[in-house]
mmCIF file with all atom_site columns, C-alpha atoms in Angstrom:
data_model
loop_
_atom_site.group_PDB
_atom_site.id
_atom_site.type_symbol
_atom_site.label_atom_id
_atom_site.label_alt_id
_atom_site.label_comp_id
_atom_site.label_asym_id
_atom_site.label_entity_id
_atom_site.label_seq_id
_atom_site.pdbx_PDB_ins_code
_atom_site.Cartn_x
_atom_site.Cartn_y
_atom_site.Cartn_z
_atom_site.occupancy
_atom_site.B_iso_or_equiv
_atom_site.pdbx_formal_charge
_atom_site.auth_seq_id
_atom_site.auth_comp_id
_atom_site.auth_asym_id
_atom_site.auth_atom_id
_atom_site.pdbx_PDB_model_num
ATOM 1   C CA . MET A 1 1   ? 0.000   0.000  0.000  1.00 45.00 ? 1037 MET A CA 1
ATOM 2   C CA . ALA A 1 2   ? 1.385   3.388  -0.964 1.00 47.00 ? 1038 ALA A CA 1
ATOM 3   C CA . ALA A 1 3   ? 2.166   5.872  1.759  1.00 49.00 ? 1039 ALA A CA 1
ATOM 4   C CA . GLY A 1 4   ? -0.164  8.858  2.113  1.00 49.00 ? 1040 GLY A CA 1
ATOM 5   C CA . ARG A 1 5   ? 0.724   12.122 0.501  1.00 47.00 ? 1041 ARG A CA 1
ATOM 6   C CA . PRO A 1 6   ? 2.864   14.231 2.859  1.00 46.00 ? 1042 PRO A CA 1
ATOM 7   C CA . LYS A 1 7   ? 1.355   17.414 4.233  1.00 55.00 ? 1043 LYS A CA 1
ATOM 8   C CA . ALA A 1 8   ? 2.477   20.504 2.371  1.00 67.00 ? 1044 ALA A CA 1
ATOM 9   C CA . PHE A 1 9   ? 2.763   22.556 5.557  1.00 78.00 ? 1045 PHE A CA 1
ATOM 10  C CA . ASP A 1 10  ? 3.884   22.242 9.158  1.00 91.00 ? 1046 ASP A CA 1
ATOM 11  C CA . PRO A 1 11  ? 0.742   22.256 11.361 1.00 93.00 ? 1047 PRO A CA 1
ATOM 12  C CA . ASP A 1 12  ? 2.674   23.513 14.404 1.00 94.00 ? 1048 ASP A CA 1
ATOM 13  C CA . LYS A 1 13  ? 4.110   26.482 12.520 1.00 95.00 ? 1049 LYS A CA 1
ATOM 14  C CA . ALA A 1 14  ? 0.726   27.187 10.963 1.00 96.00 ? 1050 ALA A CA 1
ATOM 15  C CA . LEU A 1 15  ? -0.902  27.171 14.410 1.00 97.00 ? 1051 LEU A CA 1
ATOM 16  C CA . ASP A 1 16  ? 1.773   29.545 15.730 1.00 96.00 ? 1052 ASP A CA 1
ATOM 17  C CA . CYS A 1 17  ? 0.955   31.913 12.855 1.00 96.00 ? 1053 CYS A CA 1
ATOM 18  C CA . ALA A 1 18  ? -2.779  31.690 13.581 1.00 97.00 ? 1054 ALA A CA 1
ATOM 19  C CA . LEU A 1 19  ? -2.071  32.377 17.254 1.00 97.00 ? 1055 LEU A CA 1
ATOM 20  C CA . LYS A 1 20  ? -0.325  35.640 16.374 1.00 96.00 ? 1056 LYS A CA 1
ATOM 21  C CA . VAL A 1 21  ? -3.229  36.747 14.176 1.00 96.00 ? 1057 VAL A CA 1
ATOM 22  C CA . PHE A 1 22  ? -5.784  36.036 16.907 1.00 96.00 ? 1058 PHE A CA 1
ATOM 23  C CA . TRP A 1 23  ? -3.536  37.661 19.511 1.00 95.00 ? 1059 TRP A CA 1
ATOM 24  C CA . GLN A 1 24  ? -3.241  40.807 17.427 1.00 93.00 ? 1060 GLN A CA 1
ATOM 25  C CA . LYS A 1 25  ? -6.792  41.058 16.062 1.00 93.00 ? 1061 LYS A CA 1
ATOM 26  C CA . GLY A 1 26  ? -8.968  39.095 18.478 1.00 92.00 ? 1062 GLY A CA 1
ATOM 27  C CA . TYR A 1 27  ? -11.380 36.340 17.517 1.00 93.00 ? 1063 TYR A CA 1
ATOM 28  C CA . GLU A 1 28  ? -13.826 38.362 15.445 1.00 91.00 ? 1064 GLU A CA 1
ATOM 29  C CA . GLY A 1 29  ? -11.200 40.719 14.049 1.00 92.00 ? 1065 GLY A CA 1
ATOM 30  C CA . ALA A 1 30  ? -9.240  37.816 12.562 1.00 94.00 ? 1066 ALA A CA 1
ATOM 31  C CA . SER A 1 31  ? -10.804 37.021 9.205  1.00 95.00 ? 1067 SER A CA 1
ATOM 32  C CA . LEU A 1 32  ? -10.347 33.718 7.398  1.00 95.00 ? 1068 LEU A CA 1
ATOM 33  C CA . PRO A 1 33  ? -8.260  35.472 4.692  1.00 96.00 ? 1069 PRO A CA 1
ATOM 34  C CA . ASP A 1 34  ? -6.049  36.948 7.458  1.00 97.00 ? 1070 ASP A CA 1
ATOM 35  C CA . LEU A 1 35  ? -5.595  33.496 8.952  1.00 97.00 ? 1071 LEU A CA 1
ATOM 36  C CA . THR A 1 36  ? -4.974  31.553 5.759  1.00 96.00 ? 1072 THR A CA 1
ATOM 37  C CA . GLU A 1 37  ? -2.513  34.168 4.501  1.00 96.00 ? 1073 GLU A CA 1
ATOM 38  C CA . ALA A 1 38  ? -0.543  34.165 7.758  1.00 96.00 ? 1074 ALA A CA 1
ATOM 39  C CA . MET A 1 39  ? -0.617  30.363 7.966  1.00 96.00 ? 1075 MET A CA 1
ATOM 40  C CA . GLY A 1 40  ? 0.401   29.938 4.328  1.00 94.00 ? 1076 GLY A CA 1
ATOM 41  C CA . ILE A 1 41  ? -2.466  27.538 3.591  1.00 94.00 ? 1077 ILE A CA 1
ATOM 42  C CA . ASN A 1 42  ? -5.815  27.568 1.815  1.00 93.00 ? 1078 ASN A CA 1
ATOM 43  C CA . ARG A 1 43  ? -9.241  27.238 3.454  1.00 94.00 ? 1079 ARG A CA 1
ATOM 44  C CA . PRO A 1 44  ? -9.694  23.524 2.701  1.00 94.00 ? 1080 PRO A CA 1
ATOM 45  C CA . SER A 1 45  ? -6.335  22.788 4.367  1.00 93.00 ? 1081 SER A CA 1
ATOM 46  C CA . LEU A 1 46  ? -7.274  24.921 7.370  1.00 95.00 ? 1082 LEU A CA 1
ATOM 47  C CA . TYR A 1 47  ? -10.596 23.115 7.778  1.00 95.00 ? 1083 TYR A CA 1
ATOM 48  C CA . ALA A 1 48  ? -9.038  19.680 7.249  1.00 94.00 ? 1084 ALA A CA 1
ATOM 49  C CA . GLN A 1 49  ? -6.279  20.232 9.796  1.00 94.00 ? 1085 GLN A CA 1
ATOM 50  C CA . PHE A 1 50  ? -7.860  22.498 12.405 1.00 96.00 ? 1086 PHE A CA 1
ATOM 51  C CA . GLY A 1 51  ? -11.639 22.470 11.898 1.00 94.00 ? 1087 GLY A CA 1
ATOM 52  C CA . ASN A 1 52  ? -13.594 25.710 11.702 1.00 94.00 ? 1088 ASN A CA 1
ATOM 53  C CA . LYS A 1 53  ? -12.440 29.132 12.865 1.00 95.00 ? 1089 LYS A CA 1
ATOM 54  C CA . LYS A 1 54  ? -13.747 28.587 16.392 1.00 94.00 ? 1090 LYS A CA 1
ATOM 55  C CA . GLN A 1 55  ? -11.908 25.268 16.719 1.00 95.00 ? 1091 GLN A CA 1
ATOM 56  C CA . LEU A 1 56  ? -8.749  26.902 15.400 1.00 97.00 ? 1092 LEU A CA 1
ATOM 57  C CA . PHE A 1 57  ? -9.107  29.698 17.953 1.00 96.00 ? 1093 PHE A CA 1
ATOM 58  C CA . LEU A 1 58  ? -9.468  27.247 20.842 1.00 95.00 ? 1094 LEU A CA 1
ATOM 59  C CA . LYS A 1 59  ? -6.379  25.380 19.645 1.00 96.00 ? 1095 LYS A CA 1
ATOM 60  C CA . ALA A 1 60  ? -4.544  28.716 19.479 1.00 96.00 ? 1096 ALA A CA 1
ATOM 61  C CA . ILE A 1 61  ? -5.617  29.490 23.065 1.00 95.00 ? 1097 ILE A CA 1
ATOM 62  C CA . ASP A 1 62  ? -4.193  26.148 24.241 1.00 95.00 ? 1098 ASP A CA 1
ATOM 63  C CA . ARG A 1 63  ? -1.011  26.881 22.316 1.00 95.00 ? 1099 ARG A CA 1
ATOM 64  C CA . TYR A 1 64  ? -0.804  30.320 23.943 1.00 94.00 ? 1100 TYR A CA 1
ATOM 65  C CA . ILE A 1 65  ? -1.156  28.870 27.450 1.00 92.00 ? 1101 ILE A CA 1
ATOM 66  C CA . GLN A 1 66  ? 1.448   26.172 26.759 1.00 92.00 ? 1102 GLN A CA 1
ATOM 67  C CA . GLY A 1 67  ? 3.789   28.570 24.968 1.00 92.00 ? 1103 GLY A CA 1
ATOM 68  C CA . PRO A 1 68  ? 4.057   32.348 25.475 1.00 92.00 ? 1104 PRO A CA 1
ATOM 69  C CA . ALA A 1 69  ? 1.973   32.350 28.678 1.00 90.00 ? 1105 ALA A CA 1
ATOM 70  C CA . SER A 1 70  ? 3.507   29.213 30.203 1.00 91.00 ? 1106 SER A CA 1
ATOM 71  C CA . PRO A 1 71  ? 5.846   31.060 32.626 1.00 89.00 ? 1107 PRO A CA 1
ATOM 72  C CA . SER A 1 72  ? 2.802   32.719 34.196 1.00 84.00 ? 1108 SER A CA 1
ATOM 73  C CA . ALA A 1 73  ? 0.848   29.460 34.217 1.00 81.00 ? 1109 ALA A CA 1
ATOM 74  C CA . GLN A 1 74  ? 3.744   27.758 36.006 1.00 89.00 ? 1110 GLN A CA 1
ATOM 75  C CA . ALA A 1 75  ? 4.012   30.493 38.649 1.00 93.00 ? 1111 ALA A CA 1
ATOM 76  C CA . ILE A 1 76  ? 1.589   28.588 40.874 1.00 93.00 ? 1112 ILE A CA 1
ATOM 77  C CA . ALA A 1 77  ? 4.393   26.116 41.674 1.00 93.00 ? 1113 ALA A CA 1
ATOM 78  C CA . GLN A 1 78  ? 6.536   28.739 43.425 1.00 96.00 ? 1114 GLN A CA 1
ATOM 79  C CA . PRO A 1 79  ? 7.353   27.882 47.067 1.00 95.00 ? 1115 PRO A CA 1
ATOM 80  C CA . THR A 1 80  ? 5.563   30.811 48.735 1.00 96.00 ? 1116 THR A CA 1
ATOM 81  C CA . ALA A 1 81  ? 2.429   32.824 47.984 1.00 96.00 ? 1117 ALA A CA 1
ATOM 82  C CA . ARG A 1 82  ? 4.502   35.983 47.599 1.00 96.00 ? 1118 ARG A CA 1
ATOM 83  C CA . LYS A 1 83  ? 6.818   34.237 45.111 1.00 96.00 ? 1119 LYS A CA 1
ATOM 84  C CA . VAL A 1 84  ? 3.751   33.028 43.187 1.00 97.00 ? 1120 VAL A CA 1
ATOM 85  C CA . VAL A 1 85  ? 2.515   36.613 42.883 1.00 97.00 ? 1121 VAL A CA 1
ATOM 86  C CA . GLU A 1 86  ? 5.975   37.906 42.007 1.00 97.00 ? 1122 GLU A CA 1
ATOM 87  C CA . ALA A 1 87  ? 6.273   35.329 39.211 1.00 96.00 ? 1123 ALA A CA 1
ATOM 88  C CA . LEU A 1 88  ? 2.752   36.070 37.943 1.00 96.00 ? 1124 LEU A CA 1
ATOM 89  C CA . LEU A 1 89  ? 3.396   39.800 37.817 1.00 97.00 ? 1125 LEU A CA 1
ATOM 90  C CA . PHE A 1 90  ? 6.870   39.856 36.316 1.00 96.00 ? 1126 PHE A CA 1
ATOM 91  C CA . ASN A 1 91  ? 6.379   36.950 33.914 1.00 94.00 ? 1127 ASN A CA 1
ATOM 92  C CA . GLY A 1 92  ? 3.113   38.574 32.887 1.00 94.00 ? 1128 GLY A CA 1
ATOM 93  C CA . ILE A 1 93  ? 4.859   41.867 32.182 1.00 96.00 ? 1129 ILE A CA 1
ATOM 94  C CA . LYS A 1 94  ? 7.403   40.090 29.979 1.00 94.00 ? 1130 LYS A CA 1
ATOM 95  C CA . THR A 1 95  ? 4.675   38.259 28.064 1.00 93.00 ? 1131 THR A CA 1
ATOM 96  C CA . VAL A 1 96  ? 2.348   41.214 27.448 1.00 94.00 ? 1132 VAL A CA 1
ATOM 97  C CA . SER A 1 97  ? 5.137   43.588 26.412 1.00 94.00 ? 1133 SER A CA 1
ATOM 98  C CA . ASN A 1 98  ? 7.410   41.235 24.448 1.00 93.00 ? 1134 ASN A CA 1
ATOM 99  C CA . PRO A 1 99  ? 8.621   43.142 21.367 1.00 93.00 ? 1135 PRO A CA 1
ATOM 100 C CA . ARG A 1 100 ? 8.586   39.902 19.316 1.00 93.00 ? 1136 ARG A CA 1
ATOM 101 C CA . THR A 1 101 ? 4.871   39.211 19.844 1.00 92.00 ? 1137 THR A CA 1
ATOM 102 C CA . PRO A 1 102 ? 1.635   41.213 19.857 1.00 93.00 ? 1138 PRO A CA 1
ATOM 103 C CA . HIS A 1 103 ? 1.210   43.152 23.085 1.00 93.00 ? 1139 HIS A CA 1
ATOM 104 C CA . GLY A 1 104 ? -1.410  42.250 25.648 1.00 92.00 ? 1140 GLY A CA 1
ATOM 105 C CA . CYS A 1 105 ? -2.922  38.909 26.622 1.00 93.00 ? 1141 CYS A CA 1
ATOM 106 C CA . LEU A 1 106 ? -4.881  36.683 24.269 1.00 93.00 ? 1142 LEU A CA 1
ATOM 107 C CA . LEU A 1 107 ? -7.033  35.423 27.161 1.00 91.00 ? 1143 LEU A CA 1
ATOM 108 C CA . VAL A 1 108 ? -8.021  39.000 28.012 1.00 90.00 ? 1144 VAL A CA 1
ATOM 109 C CA . GLN A 1 109 ? -8.544  40.707 24.680 1.00 85.00 ? 1145 GLN A CA 1
ATOM 110 C CA . GLY A 1 110 ? -9.110  37.713 22.406 1.00 86.00 ? 1146 GLY A CA 1
ATOM 111 C CA . ALA A 1 111 ? -12.873 38.011 22.694 1.00 77.00 ? 1147 ALA A CA 1
ATOM 112 C CA . LEU A 1 112 ? -13.843 40.812 25.061 1.00 75.00 ? 1148 LEU A CA 1
ATOM 113 C CA . VAL A 1 113 ? -16.416 42.119 22.641 1.00 72.00 ? 1149 VAL A CA 1
ATOM 114 C CA . CYS A 1 114 ? -18.158 39.667 20.348 1.00 78.00 ? 1150 CYS A CA 1
ATOM 115 C CA . GLY A 1 115 ? -21.296 39.482 18.283 1.00 80.00 ? 1151 GLY A CA 1
ATOM 116 C CA . ASP A 1 116 ? -24.069 37.006 18.949 1.00 81.00 ? 1152 ASP A CA 1
ATOM 117 C CA . ASP A 1 117 ? -22.403 34.275 16.888 1.00 82.00 ? 1153 ASP A CA 1
ATOM 118 C CA . ALA A 1 118 ? -19.286 34.294 19.059 1.00 84.00 ? 1154 ALA A CA 1
ATOM 119 C CA . GLN A 1 119 ? -20.774 34.423 22.555 1.00 88.00 ? 1155 GLN A CA 1
ATOM 120 C CA . ASP A 1 120 ? -19.573 30.887 23.283 1.00 90.00 ? 1156 ASP A CA 1
ATOM 121 C CA . VAL A 1 121 ? -16.007 32.026 22.519 1.00 91.00 ? 1157 VAL A CA 1
ATOM 122 C CA . CYS A 1 122 ? -16.404 34.913 24.997 1.00 90.00 ? 1158 CYS A CA 1
ATOM 123 C CA . LYS A 1 123 ? -17.741 32.476 27.590 1.00 90.00 ? 1159 LYS A CA 1
ATOM 124 C CA . GLU A 1 124 ? -14.844 30.086 27.028 1.00 91.00 ? 1160 GLU A CA 1
ATOM 125 C CA . LEU A 1 125 ? -12.272 32.811 27.645 1.00 92.00 ? 1161 LEU A CA 1
ATOM 126 C CA . ALA A 1 126 ? -14.181 34.047 30.703 1.00 91.00 ? 1162 ALA A CA 1
ATOM 127 C CA . LYS A 1 127 ? -14.221 30.468 31.998 1.00 93.00 ? 1163 LYS A CA 1
ATOM 128 C CA . ARG A 1 128 ? -10.452 30.199 31.569 1.00 92.00 ? 1164 ARG A CA 1
ATOM 129 C CA . ARG A 1 129 ? -9.837  33.524 33.326 1.00 92.00 ? 1165 ARG A CA 1
ATOM 130 C CA . LYS A 1 130 ? -12.121 32.435 36.181 1.00 94.00 ? 1166 LYS A CA 1
ATOM 131 C CA . ALA A 1 131 ? -10.244 29.121 36.401 1.00 93.00 ? 1167 ALA A CA 1
ATOM 132 C CA . ALA A 1 132 ? -6.984  31.055 36.815 1.00 93.00 ? 1168 ALA A CA 1
ATOM 133 C CA . ILE A 1 133 ? -8.488  32.977 39.751 1.00 96.00 ? 1169 ILE A CA 1
ATOM 134 C CA . THR A 1 134 ? -9.826  29.776 41.319 1.00 96.00 ? 1170 THR A CA 1
ATOM 135 C CA . SER A 1 135 ? -6.458  28.047 40.986 1.00 95.00 ? 1171 SER A CA 1
ATOM 136 C CA . LEU A 1 136 ? -4.713  31.017 42.589 1.00 96.00 ? 1172 LEU A CA 1
ATOM 137 C CA . ALA A 1 137 ? -7.274  31.159 45.416 1.00 97.00 ? 1173 ALA A CA 1
ATOM 138 C CA . GLU A 1 138 ? -6.669  27.467 46.123 1.00 97.00 ? 1174 GLU A CA 1
ATOM 139 C CA . ARG A 1 139 ? -2.922  28.131 46.225 1.00 97.00 ? 1175 ARG A CA 1
ATOM 140 C CA . PHE A 1 140 ? -3.500  30.964 48.700 1.00 97.00 ? 1176 PHE A CA 1
ATOM 141 C CA . GLU A 1 141 ? -5.724  28.731 50.858 1.00 97.00 ? 1177 GLU A CA 1
ATOM 142 C CA . ALA A 1 142 ? -2.848  26.229 50.986 1.00 96.00 ? 1178 ALA A CA 1
ATOM 143 C CA . ALA A 1 143 ? -0.508  29.088 51.928 1.00 96.00 ? 1179 ALA A CA 1
ATOM 144 C CA . LYS A 1 144 ? -2.786  29.955 54.863 1.00 96.00 ? 1180 LYS A CA 1
ATOM 145 C CA . VAL A 1 145 ? -2.697  26.345 56.098 1.00 95.00 ? 1181 VAL A CA 1
ATOM 146 C CA . GLN A 1 146 ? 1.099   26.347 55.800 1.00 94.00 ? 1182 GLN A CA 1
ATOM 147 C CA . GLY A 1 147 ? 1.336   29.599 57.744 1.00 94.00 ? 1183 GLY A CA 1
ATOM 148 C CA . ASP A 1 148 ? 2.674   31.432 54.703 1.00 95.00 ? 1184 ASP A CA 1
ATOM 149 C CA . LEU A 1 149 ? -0.276  33.868 54.654 1.00 96.00 ? 1185 LEU A CA 1
ATOM 150 C CA . PRO A 1 150 ? -2.113  35.331 57.651 1.00 95.00 ? 1186 PRO A CA 1
ATOM 151 C CA . ALA A 1 151 ? -5.021  33.123 58.729 1.00 93.00 ? 1187 ALA A CA 1
ATOM 152 C CA . GLU A 1 152 ? -7.482  36.006 58.296 1.00 94.00 ? 1188 GLU A CA 1
ATOM 153 C CA . SER A 1 153 ? -6.543  36.485 54.620 1.00 94.00 ? 1189 SER A CA 1
ATOM 154 C CA . ASP A 1 154 ? -9.436  36.161 52.185 1.00 96.00 ? 1190 ASP A CA 1
ATOM 155 C CA . ALA A 1 155 ? -7.851  33.878 49.590 1.00 97.00 ? 1191 ALA A CA 1
ATOM 156 C CA . ARG A 1 156 ? -10.518 34.420 46.921 1.00 97.00 ? 1192 ARG A CA 1
ATOM 157 C CA . THR A 1 157 ? -10.469 38.205 47.177 1.00 97.00 ? 1193 THR A CA 1
ATOM 158 C CA . LEU A 1 158 ? -6.682  38.242 47.217 1.00 97.00 ? 1194 LEU A CA 1
ATOM 159 C CA . ALA A 1 159 ? -6.574  36.039 44.095 1.00 97.00 ? 1195 ALA A CA 1
ATOM 160 C CA . SER A 1 160 ? -9.156  38.247 42.355 1.00 97.00 ? 1196 SER A CA 1
ATOM 161 C CA . TYR A 1 161 ? -7.114  41.334 43.215 1.00 97.00 ? 1197 TYR A CA 1
ATOM 162 C CA . VAL A 1 162 ? -3.844  39.876 41.895 1.00 97.00 ? 1198 VAL A CA 1
ATOM 163 C CA . MET A 1 163 ? -5.454  38.692 38.657 1.00 96.00 ? 1199 MET A CA 1
ATOM 164 C CA . ALA A 1 164 ? -7.212  42.052 38.190 1.00 96.00 ? 1200 ALA A CA 1
ATOM 165 C CA . VAL A 1 165 ? -3.766  43.669 38.288 1.00 97.00 ? 1201 VAL A CA 1
ATOM 166 C CA . VAL A 1 166 ? -2.287  41.069 35.916 1.00 96.00 ? 1202 VAL A CA 1
ATOM 167 C CA . PHE A 1 167 ? -5.179  41.358 33.449 1.00 94.00 ? 1203 PHE A CA 1
ATOM 168 C CA . GLY A 1 168 ? -5.215  45.149 33.788 1.00 95.00 ? 1204 GLY A CA 1
ATOM 169 C CA . MET A 1 169 ? -1.542  45.385 32.902 1.00 95.00 ? 1205 MET A CA 1
ATOM 170 C CA . ALA A 1 170 ? -2.254  43.238 29.839 1.00 94.00 ? 1206 ALA A CA 1
ATOM 171 C CA . VAL A 1 171 ? -4.833  45.780 28.671 1.00 93.00 ? 1207 VAL A CA 1
ATOM 172 C CA . GLN A 1 172 ? -2.444  48.651 29.383 1.00 94.00 ? 1208 GLN A CA 1
ATOM 173 C CA . ALA A 1 173 ? 0.315   46.958 27.375 1.00 94.00 ? 1209 ALA A CA 1
ATOM 174 C CA . THR A 1 174 ? -1.882  47.061 24.262 1.00 92.00 ? 1210 THR A CA 1
ATOM 175 C CA . HIS A 1 175 ? -1.968  50.849 24.613 1.00 90.00 ? 1211 HIS A CA 1
ATOM 176 C CA . GLY A 1 176 ? 1.777   51.264 24.952 1.00 91.00 ? 1212 GLY A CA 1
ATOM 177 C CA . VAL A 1 177 ? 2.220   51.468 28.725 1.00 94.00 ? 1213 VAL A CA 1
ATOM 178 C CA . SER A 1 178 ? 5.905   50.860 29.364 1.00 95.00 ? 1214 SER A CA 1
ATOM 179 C CA . ARG A 1 179 ? 7.458   47.929 31.177 1.00 95.00 ? 1215 ARG A CA 1
ATOM 180 C CA . GLN A 1 180 ? 8.864   50.471 33.633 1.00 96.00 ? 1216 GLN A CA 1
ATOM 181 C CA . ASP A 1 181 ? 5.376   51.703 34.552 1.00 96.00 ? 1217 ASP A CA 1
ATOM 182 C CA . MET A 1 182 ? 3.998   48.162 34.839 1.00 97.00 ? 1218 MET A CA 1
ATOM 183 C CA . THR A 1 183 ? 6.978   47.166 36.981 1.00 97.00 ? 1219 THR A CA 1
ATOM 184 C CA . ALA A 1 184 ? 6.232   50.078 39.328 1.00 97.00 ? 1220 ALA A CA 1
ATOM 185 C CA . VAL A 1 185 ? 2.686   48.725 39.764 1.00 96.00 ? 1221 VAL A CA 1
ATOM 186 C CA . ALA A 1 186 ? 4.023   45.212 40.398 1.00 97.00 ? 1222 ALA A CA 1
ATOM 187 C CA . ASP A 1 187 ? 6.476   46.559 42.973 1.00 97.00 ? 1223 ASP A CA 1
ATOM 188 C CA . TRP A 1 188 ? 3.628   48.338 44.764 1.00 96.00 ? 1224 TRP A CA 1
ATOM 189 C CA . VAL A 1 189 ? 1.558   45.129 44.876 1.00 96.00 ? 1225 VAL A CA 1
ATOM 190 C CA . LEU A 1 190 ? 4.491   43.245 46.390 1.00 96.00 ? 1226 LEU A CA 1
ATOM 191 C CA . ALA A 1 191 ? 5.271   46.042 48.856 1.00 95.00 ? 1227 ALA A CA 1
ATOM 192 C CA . SER A 1 192 ? 1.697   45.838 50.165 1.00 93.00 ? 1228 SER A CA 1
ATOM 193 C CA . TRP A 1 193 ? 1.616   42.042 50.286 1.00 93.00 ? 1229 TRP A CA 1
ATOM 194 C CA . PRO A 1 194 ? 0.148   40.683 53.540 1.00 90.00 ? 1230 PRO A CA 1
ATOM 195 C CA . SER A 1 195 ? 2.719   39.329 55.955 1.00 80.00 ? 1231 SER A CA 1
ATOM 196 C CA . LYS A 1 196 ? 2.311   37.021 58.919 1.00 69.00 ? 1232 LYS A CA 1
#
């Protein structure tokens, strides 16, 4: 039996290209012509390899979390709650202001405003942002048990506060706020961090 015809493109590279388009233009702003041109493939190849635009976007989100955003995602493993927050803030600043990638955060601005046909995409991103807050709150609860955070700390509110800063800096980065200014905000958060 003859071997199948080899693919004319690298799916990983094509997905990386789609990720950049979505990151720069958001879900609705990224048209199929934008995507196929950046990926170097035609529509039938896109559909055959990745499914429809929504499926491609969700694959790009996973790629973003595993790739450019992975240092922030891995911050939860730091040994203390303060180190977790430090890693989230400073890794986040590097990610959202990297000169080699679009500025901002794909999870934040990928689908903030969507038409009726894309509401499930908005909900998916909101679900992922909420999951990040929940994961951080659980880490802070563990820190309280370990004596790393004061017992009276409200883990959920603290996690919501930290992620509001992280997501807020991502929005600011899209409007040209400097790393220096974002670092000053991060330093203030750490300076006011609750101690035992």
